[in-house]
Tab-separated table of N, CA and C in Angstrom:
chain	number	residue	atom	x	y	z
A	5	MET	N	0.900	-0.988	0.219
A	5	MET	CA	-0.039	0.368	-0.204
A	5	MET	C	0.848	1.222	-0.228
A	6	ILE	N	0.296	2.264	-0.306
A	6	ILE	CA	1.237	4.012	-0.594
A	6	ILE	C	0.354	4.664	0.474
A	7	LEU	N	1.882	4.280	1.226
A	7	LEU	CA	1.618	5.788	2.159
A	7	LEU	C	2.348	7.020	1.792
A	8	GLY	N	2.508	7.297	1.428
A	8	GLY	CA	3.100	8.740	1.107
A	8	GLY	C	3.419	8.923	0.055
A	9	ILE	N	3.490	10.069	-1.110
A	9	ILE	CA	3.667	10.709	-1.974
A	9	ILE	C	4.343	12.284	-1.984
A	10	GLY	N	5.612	12.181	-2.450
A	10	GLY	CA	5.486	13.636	-3.092
A	10	GLY	C	6.610	14.008	-3.843
A	11	THR	N	6.528	15.189	-4.725
A	11	THR	CA	7.170	15.589	-5.645
A	11	THR	C	7.847	16.819	-5.126
A	12	ASP	N	8.989	17.456	-6.009
A	12	ASP	CA	9.838	18.539	-5.307
A	12	ASP	C	10.175	18.978	-6.734
A	13	LEU	N	10.197	20.228	-7.397
A	13	LEU	CA	11.107	20.676	-8.366
A	13	LEU	C	11.605	22.123	-8.260
A	14	ALA	N	12.905	21.833	-8.311
A	14	ALA	CA	14.037	22.805	-7.649
A	14	ALA	C	15.068	23.494	-8.876
A	15	ASN	N	15.431	24.707	-8.928
A	15	ASN	CA	15.562	25.861	-9.613
A	15	ASN	C	17.030	25.426	-9.647
A	16	ILE	N	18.067	24.688	-10.385
A	16	ILE	CA	19.617	24.624	-10.405
A	16	ILE	C	19.855	26.059	-10.432
A	17	GLU	N	19.952	26.676	-11.058
A	17	GLU	CA	20.747	28.542	-10.514
A	17	GLU	C	20.395	29.238	-9.638
A	18	ARG	N	19.319	28.828	-9.017
A	18	ARG	CA	18.764	28.706	-7.738
A	18	ARG	C	19.375	28.560	-6.583
A	19	ILE	N	20.425	26.997	-6.642
A	19	ILE	CA	21.186	26.501	-5.748
A	19	ILE	C	22.465	26.608	-5.935
A	20	GLN	N	22.551	26.858	-7.905
A	20	GLN	CA	23.964	27.553	-7.328
A	20	GLN	C	24.455	29.066	-6.912
A	21	ASN	N	23.413	29.931	-6.806
A	21	ASN	CA	23.680	31.382	-6.648
A	21	ASN	C	23.483	30.869	-4.571
A	22	THR	N	22.657	30.177	-4.429
A	22	THR	CA	23.149	29.918	-2.884
A	22	THR	C	24.447	28.938	-2.346
A	23	LEU	N	24.655	28.136	-3.325
A	23	LEU	CA	26.337	27.973	-2.872
A	23	LEU	C	27.431	28.756	-3.299
A	24	ASP	N	27.142	29.508	-3.821
A	24	ASP	CA	28.393	30.876	-4.062
A	24	ASP	C	27.794	31.270	-3.241
A	25	ARG	N	26.649	32.018	-2.650
A	25	ARG	CA	26.399	32.858	-1.471
A	25	ARG	C	26.891	32.884	0.586
A	26	PHE	N	26.784	31.051	0.621
A	26	PHE	CA	26.783	30.277	1.006
A	26	PHE	C	27.777	29.704	2.061
A	27	GLY	N	27.905	28.879	0.243
A	27	GLY	CA	29.604	28.132	0.349
A	27	GLY	C	29.172	26.618	1.506
A	28	ASP	N	29.841	26.486	2.535
A	28	ASP	CA	29.743	25.048	3.024
A	28	ASP	C	28.620	25.644	4.536
A	29	ARG	N	28.494	27.114	4.466
A	29	ARG	CA	27.170	27.096	5.538
A	29	ARG	C	25.857	26.280	4.941
A	30	PHE	N	25.805	26.237	3.591
A	30	PHE	CA	24.587	25.634	3.204
A	30	PHE	C	24.608	24.411	2.933
A	31	ARG	N	25.807	24.272	2.154
A	31	ARG	CA	26.061	22.521	1.895
A	31	ARG	C	26.079	21.410	3.508
A	32	ASN	N	26.453	22.203	4.419
A	32	ASN	CA	26.552	21.620	5.892
A	32	ASN	C	25.404	21.358	6.705
A	33	ARG	N	24.458	22.707	5.999
A	33	ARG	CA	23.161	23.009	6.806
A	33	ARG	C	22.144	21.387	6.034
A	34	VAL	N	22.587	21.507	4.421
A	34	VAL	CA	21.251	20.668	4.362
A	34	VAL	C	21.438	18.957	3.832
A	35	PHE	N	23.182	18.759	3.478
A	35	PHE	CA	23.333	17.628	2.565
A	35	PHE	C	24.505	17.028	3.810
A	36	THR	N	24.428	16.047	3.647
A	36	THR	CA	25.198	14.415	4.702
A	36	THR	C	26.592	14.505	3.706
A	37	GLU	N	27.463	14.502	4.557
A	37	GLU	CA	28.975	14.581	4.313
A	37	GLU	C	28.707	13.202	2.494
A	38	VAL	N	28.214	12.027	2.759
A	38	VAL	CA	27.835	11.459	1.394
A	38	VAL	C	27.704	11.824	0.445
A	39	GLU	N	26.776	12.466	0.839
A	39	GLU	CA	25.867	14.004	-0.818
A	39	GLU	C	26.726	14.789	-0.938
A	40	GLN	N	27.402	15.559	-0.215
A	40	GLN	CA	28.441	16.549	-0.729
A	40	GLN	C	29.522	15.782	-1.179
A	41	ARG	N	30.043	15.221	-0.929
A	41	ARG	CA	31.114	13.779	-1.685
A	41	ARG	C	30.849	13.540	-3.011
A	42	LYS	N	29.493	12.974	-2.998
A	42	LYS	CA	29.182	12.944	-4.799
A	42	LYS	C	28.377	13.890	-5.318
A	43	ALA	N	28.763	15.152	-4.908
A	43	ALA	CA	27.583	16.463	-5.579
A	43	ALA	C	29.535	17.097	-5.754
A	44	GLU	N	30.204	17.145	-5.222
A	44	GLU	CA	31.510	17.696	-5.602
A	44	GLU	C	32.470	16.472	-6.245
A	45	ARG	N	32.130	15.701	-6.476
A	45	ARG	CA	32.653	15.170	-8.044
A	45	ARG	C	32.336	14.715	-9.123
A	46	ARG	N	31.017	15.946	-9.652
A	46	ARG	CA	30.023	15.868	-10.461
A	46	ARG	C	30.793	16.718	-10.997
A	47	THR	N	30.312	16.652	-12.738
A	47	THR	CA	30.627	18.034	-13.564
A	47	THR	C	30.091	18.943	-13.046
A	48	ASP	N	28.390	18.605	-12.960
A	48	ASP	CA	27.505	19.319	-12.539
A	48	ASP	C	27.004	19.683	-10.632
A	49	VAL	N	28.253	20.011	-10.789
A	49	VAL	CA	27.590	20.126	-9.045
A	49	VAL	C	26.213	20.620	-8.272
A	50	ALA	N	25.805	21.574	-9.324
A	50	ALA	CA	24.910	22.575	-8.845
A	50	ALA	C	23.428	21.920	-8.378
A	51	GLY	N	23.744	20.858	-10.306
A	51	GLY	CA	22.359	19.950	-10.955
A	51	GLY	C	22.224	18.891	-9.418
A	52	THR	N	23.131	18.567	-9.306
A	52	THR	CA	24.032	16.848	-8.168
A	52	THR	C	23.205	17.532	-7.123
A	53	TYR	N	23.457	19.062	-6.066
A	53	TYR	CA	22.713	19.567	-5.257
A	53	TYR	C	21.413	19.629	-5.341
A	54	ALA	N	20.790	20.197	-6.413
A	54	ALA	CA	19.233	20.555	-6.471
A	54	ALA	C	18.864	19.426	-6.519
A	55	LYS	N	19.046	18.281	-7.048
A	55	LYS	CA	18.581	17.446	-7.340
A	55	LYS	C	18.237	16.515	-5.889
A	56	ARG	N	19.441	16.584	-5.040
A	56	ARG	CA	18.863	15.971	-3.689
A	56	ARG	C	18.259	17.309	-2.826
A	57	TRP	N	18.501	18.240	-3.062
A	57	TRP	CA	17.692	19.655	-2.303
A	57	TRP	C	16.096	18.496	-2.557
A	58	ALA	N	15.755	18.258	-4.020
A	58	ALA	CA	14.363	18.450	-4.211
A	58	ALA	C	13.339	17.159	-3.880
A	59	ALA	N	14.746	16.133	-4.075
A	59	ALA	CA	14.842	14.831	-3.491
A	59	ALA	C	14.201	15.259	-1.377
A	60	LYS	N	15.003	15.889	-0.776
A	60	LYS	CA	14.878	16.150	0.815
A	60	LYS	C	13.243	16.851	0.774
A	61	GLU	N	12.556	17.465	0.245
A	61	GLU	CA	11.576	18.187	0.004
A	61	GLU	C	10.638	17.559	-0.585
A	62	ALA	N	10.589	16.178	-1.593
A	62	ALA	CA	9.945	15.536	-1.673
A	62	ALA	C	9.436	14.570	-0.825
A	63	CYS	N	10.614	14.044	-0.051
A	63	CYS	CA	10.237	12.932	1.196
A	63	CYS	C	9.871	13.498	2.086
A	64	SER	N	10.166	14.958	3.048
A	64	SER	CA	9.110	15.594	3.787
A	64	SER	C	7.555	15.522	3.659
A	65	LYS	N	7.404	15.889	1.882
A	65	LYS	CA	5.816	15.604	2.038
A	65	LYS	C	5.156	14.856	1.552
A	66	ALA	N	6.123	13.202	1.331
A	66	ALA	CA	5.509	12.332	1.602
A	66	ALA	C	5.406	11.749	3.229
A	67	LEU	N	6.299	12.152	3.434
A	67	LEU	CA	6.249	12.065	5.063
A	67	LEU	C	4.900	12.723	5.553
A	68	GLY	N	4.414	13.569	4.915
A	68	GLY	CA	2.978	14.766	5.020
A	68	GLY	C	3.438	15.411	6.063
A	69	THR	N	4.770	15.843	6.501
A	69	THR	CA	4.999	16.967	7.126
A	69	THR	C	5.421	18.347	5.922
A	70	GLY	N	6.044	17.924	5.458
A	70	GLY	CA	6.755	19.295	4.610
A	70	GLY	C	8.012	19.301	5.593
A	71	LEU	N	8.692	20.531	5.865
A	71	LEU	CA	10.203	20.528	6.528
A	71	LEU	C	9.633	21.241	7.694
A	72	ARG	N	8.889	20.627	8.316
A	72	ARG	CA	8.049	21.396	10.184
A	72	ARG	C	7.826	20.649	11.142
A	73	MET	N	7.746	20.538	11.633
A	73	MET	CA	7.058	19.798	12.952
A	73	MET	C	8.723	19.135	13.517
A	74	GLY	N	10.058	19.629	13.311
A	74	GLY	CA	11.536	19.187	13.679
A	74	GLY	C	12.240	18.069	12.873
A	75	ILE	N	11.864	17.943	11.336
A	75	ILE	CA	12.456	16.973	10.702
A	75	ILE	C	13.437	18.379	10.263
A	76	SER	N	14.362	17.569	10.238
A	76	SER	CA	15.769	18.165	9.685
A	76	SER	C	16.444	17.436	8.445
A	77	TRP	N	16.840	18.830	7.995
A	77	TRP	CA	17.655	18.513	6.273
A	77	TRP	C	18.315	17.382	6.233
A	78	LYS	N	19.124	16.911	7.285
A	78	LYS	CA	19.628	15.970	7.109
A	78	LYS	C	19.915	14.629	7.577
A	79	ASP	N	18.008	14.884	7.844
A	79	ASP	CA	16.972	13.613	8.184
A	79	ASP	C	16.798	12.682	7.061
A	80	MET	N	16.632	12.976	5.664
A	80	MET	CA	16.869	12.339	5.155
A	80	MET	C	18.196	12.629	4.220
A	81	ALA	N	18.179	11.328	3.822
A	81	ALA	CA	19.617	11.468	2.909
A	81	ALA	C	19.498	10.352	1.797
A	82	VAL	N	20.236	10.827	0.649
A	82	VAL	CA	20.294	11.048	-0.900
A	82	VAL	C	21.415	9.554	-1.056
A	83	SER	N	21.462	8.586	-1.419
A	83	SER	CA	22.595	7.591	-2.157
A	83	SER	C	22.390	6.576	-2.816
A	84	ASN	N	23.339	6.863	-3.578
A	84	ASN	CA	23.273	5.969	-4.888
A	84	ASN	C	23.695	3.998	-5.008
A	85	LEU	N	23.069	3.258	-4.957
A	85	LEU	CA	23.097	1.560	-4.819
A	85	LEU	C	24.469	1.698	-6.490
A	86	PRO	N	24.971	0.652	-6.143
A	86	PRO	CA	26.103	0.486	-7.462
A	86	PRO	C	25.679	0.690	-9.154
A	87	THR	N	24.309	0.354	-9.248
A	87	THR	CA	23.836	0.523	-10.263
A	87	THR	C	23.612	1.784	-10.735
A	88	GLY	N	23.708	2.363	-9.608
A	88	GLY	CA	23.441	4.256	-9.978
A	88	GLY	C	22.120	4.794	-9.340
A	89	GLN	N	21.147	3.647	-9.484
A	89	GLN	CA	19.776	3.921	-8.695
A	89	GLN	C	19.432	4.789	-7.287
A	90	PRO	N	19.171	5.643	-7.238
A	90	PRO	CA	19.070	6.546	-5.964
A	90	PRO	C	18.390	6.071	-5.027
A	91	VAL	N	18.640	6.428	-3.544
A	91	VAL	CA	18.149	5.869	-2.237
A	91	VAL	C	17.876	6.403	-1.637
A	92	MET	N	17.114	6.455	-0.519
A	92	MET	CA	16.517	7.676	0.118
A	92	MET	C	16.750	6.754	1.248
A	93	ALA	N	17.415	7.606	2.477
A	93	ALA	CA	17.767	6.579	3.779
A	93	ALA	C	17.210	7.920	4.809
A	94	VAL	N	16.708	7.476	5.695
A	94	VAL	CA	16.170	8.504	6.537
A	94	VAL	C	16.088	8.717	8.497
A	95	THR	N	17.103	8.817	8.947
A	95	THR	CA	17.503	9.065	10.147
A	95	THR	C	16.472	9.797	11.128
A	96	GLY	N	16.914	10.204	12.572
A	96	GLY	CA	16.250	10.969	13.202
A	96	GLY	C	14.395	10.934	13.307
A	97	TRP	N	14.718	12.291	13.228
A	97	TRP	CA	13.129	12.814	13.276
A	97	TRP	C	11.879	12.135	11.973
A	98	ALA	N	12.630	11.964	11.266
A	98	ALA	CA	11.633	11.715	10.121
A	98	ALA	C	11.423	9.767	9.980
A	99	ALA	N	12.589	8.838	10.314
A	99	ALA	CA	12.934	8.210	10.901
A	99	ALA	C	11.475	7.672	11.854
A	100	ASP	N	11.834	8.377	12.621
A	100	ASP	CA	10.171	8.118	13.695
A	100	ASP	C	8.858	8.429	13.148
A	101	ARG	N	8.979	9.699	12.394
A	101	ARG	CA	7.533	9.818	11.744
A	101	ARG	C	7.114	8.499	10.867
A	102	LEU	N	8.204	7.331	10.480
A	102	LEU	CA	7.925	7.085	9.063
A	102	LEU	C	7.491	5.727	9.966
A	103	ALA	N	8.504	5.564	11.086
A	103	ALA	CA	7.588	4.419	11.812
A	103	ALA	C	6.533	4.383	12.615
A	104	LYS	N	6.001	5.952	12.324
A	104	LYS	CA	4.229	5.570	12.950
A	104	LYS	C	3.436	5.722	11.807
A	105	MET	N	3.978	6.082	10.589
A	105	MET	CA	2.751	5.848	8.965
A	105	MET	C	2.930	4.564	9.038
A	106	THR	N	3.806	3.705	9.347
A	106	THR	CA	3.620	1.815	8.785
A	106	THR	C	3.123	1.435	9.369
A	107	PRO	N	2.059	0.325	9.361
A	107	PRO	CA	0.756	0.049	9.553
A	107	PRO	C	2.197	-0.862	10.573
A	108	ASP	N	1.227	-1.987	11.829
A	108	ASP	CA	2.198	-3.356	11.982
A	108	ASP	C	2.031	-4.365	10.948
A	109	GLY	N	2.990	-5.382	10.999
A	109	GLY	CA	3.060	-6.219	9.987
A	109	GLY	C	3.647	-5.822	8.727
A	110	HIS	N	4.049	-4.609	8.924
A	110	HIS	CA	4.460	-3.721	7.417
A	110	HIS	C	6.220	-3.694	7.530
A	111	GLU	N	7.121	-3.194	6.203
A	111	GLU	CA	7.801	-2.551	6.445
A	111	GLU	C	7.442	-1.464	5.158
A	112	ALA	N	8.565	-0.405	5.732
A	112	ALA	CA	8.410	0.415	4.749
A	112	ALA	C	9.637	0.862	3.664
A	113	ILE	N	9.031	0.833	2.838
A	113	ILE	CA	10.069	1.169	1.424
A	113	ILE	C	10.219	2.209	0.804
A	114	ILE	N	11.226	3.270	0.784
A	114	ILE	CA	11.204	4.518	-0.015
A	114	ILE	C	11.519	4.349	-1.078
A	115	HIS	N	10.759	4.976	-2.315
A	115	HIS	CA	11.193	4.731	-3.935
A	115	HIS	C	11.969	6.444	-4.177
A	116	VAL	N	12.689	6.763	-4.581
A	116	VAL	CA	12.597	7.872	-5.239
A	116	VAL	C	13.554	7.622	-6.469
A	117	THR	N	12.782	8.810	-6.806
A	117	THR	CA	13.761	9.032	-8.713
A	117	THR	C	14.097	10.984	-9.048
A	118	LEU	N	14.969	11.066	-9.257
A	118	LEU	CA	15.250	12.227	-9.652
A	118	LEU	C	15.884	12.372	-10.955
A	119	THR	N	15.908	13.311	-11.322
A	119	THR	CA	16.017	13.990	-13.183
A	119	THR	C	16.031	15.054	-13.126
A	120	ASP	N	16.936	15.640	-14.149
A	120	ASP	CA	17.120	16.895	-14.420
A	120	ASP	C	17.411	17.579	-15.823
A	121	ASP	N	16.811	18.928	-16.011
A	121	ASP	CA	16.791	19.339	-17.650
A	121	ASP	C	17.224	20.980	-17.097
A	122	HIS	N	18.473	21.055	-17.295
A	122	HIS	CA	18.451	22.559	-17.292
A	122	HIS	C	17.796	23.275	-17.387
A	123	PRO	N	17.344	24.521	-16.578
A	123	PRO	CA	17.424	24.779	-15.036
A	123	PRO	C	17.061	24.069	-14.381
A	124	TRP	N	15.951	23.168	-14.660
A	124	TRP	CA	15.164	22.361	-13.184
A	124	TRP	C	15.843	21.010	-13.050
A	125	ALA	N	15.298	20.324	-12.171
A	125	ALA	CA	15.708	19.013	-11.224
A	125	ALA	C	14.510	18.948	-10.858
A	126	GLN	N	14.019	17.674	-10.603
A	126	GLN	CA	13.033	16.973	-9.997
A	126	GLN	C	13.059	16.096	-9.500
A	127	ALA	N	12.113	15.720	-8.227
A	127	ALA	CA	12.311	14.046	-7.395
A	127	ALA	C	10.999	13.669	-7.384
A	128	PHE	N	10.738	12.820	-7.091
A	128	PHE	CA	9.542	12.001	-6.891
A	128	PHE	C	9.777	11.234	-5.725
A	129	VAL	N	9.395	11.283	-4.813
A	129	VAL	CA	9.228	9.930	-3.856
A	129	VAL	C	8.134	9.067	-3.287
A	130	VAL	N	7.722	8.039	-3.772
A	130	VAL	CA	6.923	7.512	-3.521
A	130	VAL	C	7.466	5.979	-1.785
A	131	ILE	N	6.391	6.441	-0.647
A	131	ILE	CA	6.643	5.151	0.146
A	131	ILE	C	5.664	4.352	0.669
A	132	GLU	N	6.107	3.220	0.162
A	132	GLU	CA	5.266	1.925	0.334
A	132	GLU	C	5.759	1.342	1.649
A	133	ALA	N	4.191	0.383	2.062
A	133	ALA	CA	4.350	-0.540	3.196
A	133	ALA	C	3.942	-1.583	2.660
A	134	ARG	N	5.162	-2.532	2.742
A	134	ARG	CA	5.132	-3.809	2.056
A	134	ARG	C	4.603	-4.971	3.397
A	135	PRO	N	3.945	-5.872	3.365
A	135	PRO	CA	3.641	-6.748	4.488
A	135	PRO	C	4.931	-7.878	4.477
A	136	VAL	N	5.503	-8.081	6.224
A	136	VAL	CA	6.618	-8.396	6.104
A	136	VAL	C	5.898	-9.854	6.254
A	137	ALA	N	7.132	-10.780	5.523
A	137	ALA	CA	6.697	-12.568	5.765
A	137	ALA	C	7.019	-12.831	6.580
A	138	ALA	N	6.126	-13.843	7.113
A	138	ALA	CA	5.986	-14.188	8.255
A	138	ALA	C	6.807	-15.380	8.403
A	139	ALA	N	7.911	-15.499	9.359
A	139	ALA	CA	9.040	-16.342	9.938
A	139	ALA	C	8.937	-17.636	9.026
A	140	GLN	N	9.953	-18.363	8.515
A	140	GLN	CA	9.809	-19.641	8.119
A	140	GLN	C	9.880	-20.637	9.315
A	141	GLY	N	9.031	-21.534	9.297
A	141	GLY	CA	8.951	-22.558	10.069
A	141	GLY	C	8.240	-22.511	11.042
A	142	MET	N	7.571	-21.707	10.947
A	142	MET	CA	6.282	-20.933	12.390
A	142	MET	C	5.438	-21.605	12.071
A	143	SER	N	4.514	-21.659	12.950
A	143	SER	CA	2.798	-22.289	12.676
A	143	SER	C	2.393	-21.386	13.730
């Protein structure tokens, strides 16, 4: 079952201007070390940050809160599988919120997709609850 859906559209040029103006102060407030390392290795640094910004906004919407109620930017972190597929991990308040949203007997799966076409970066997040398989050999 679907627990939440969120989307966000971020302007890459706005993120670039914010990086130019606030630099590390902005990076360290919003992005984890892993996200920063990923972005700084890319040719399109601002585009990489913009996609992750959009993903965090989309995730907060899927959690049903937006960026209020105690959620922190770093409570939501985007990384990539070896295949390149983006994945979202939540910690802190976001993880607590996710646990409260997830029905008993289910596990939450966060799906995320990212795209960009200068000057726009976009993210979609879908939070799914899947039934947990009963332990084998138990009756």
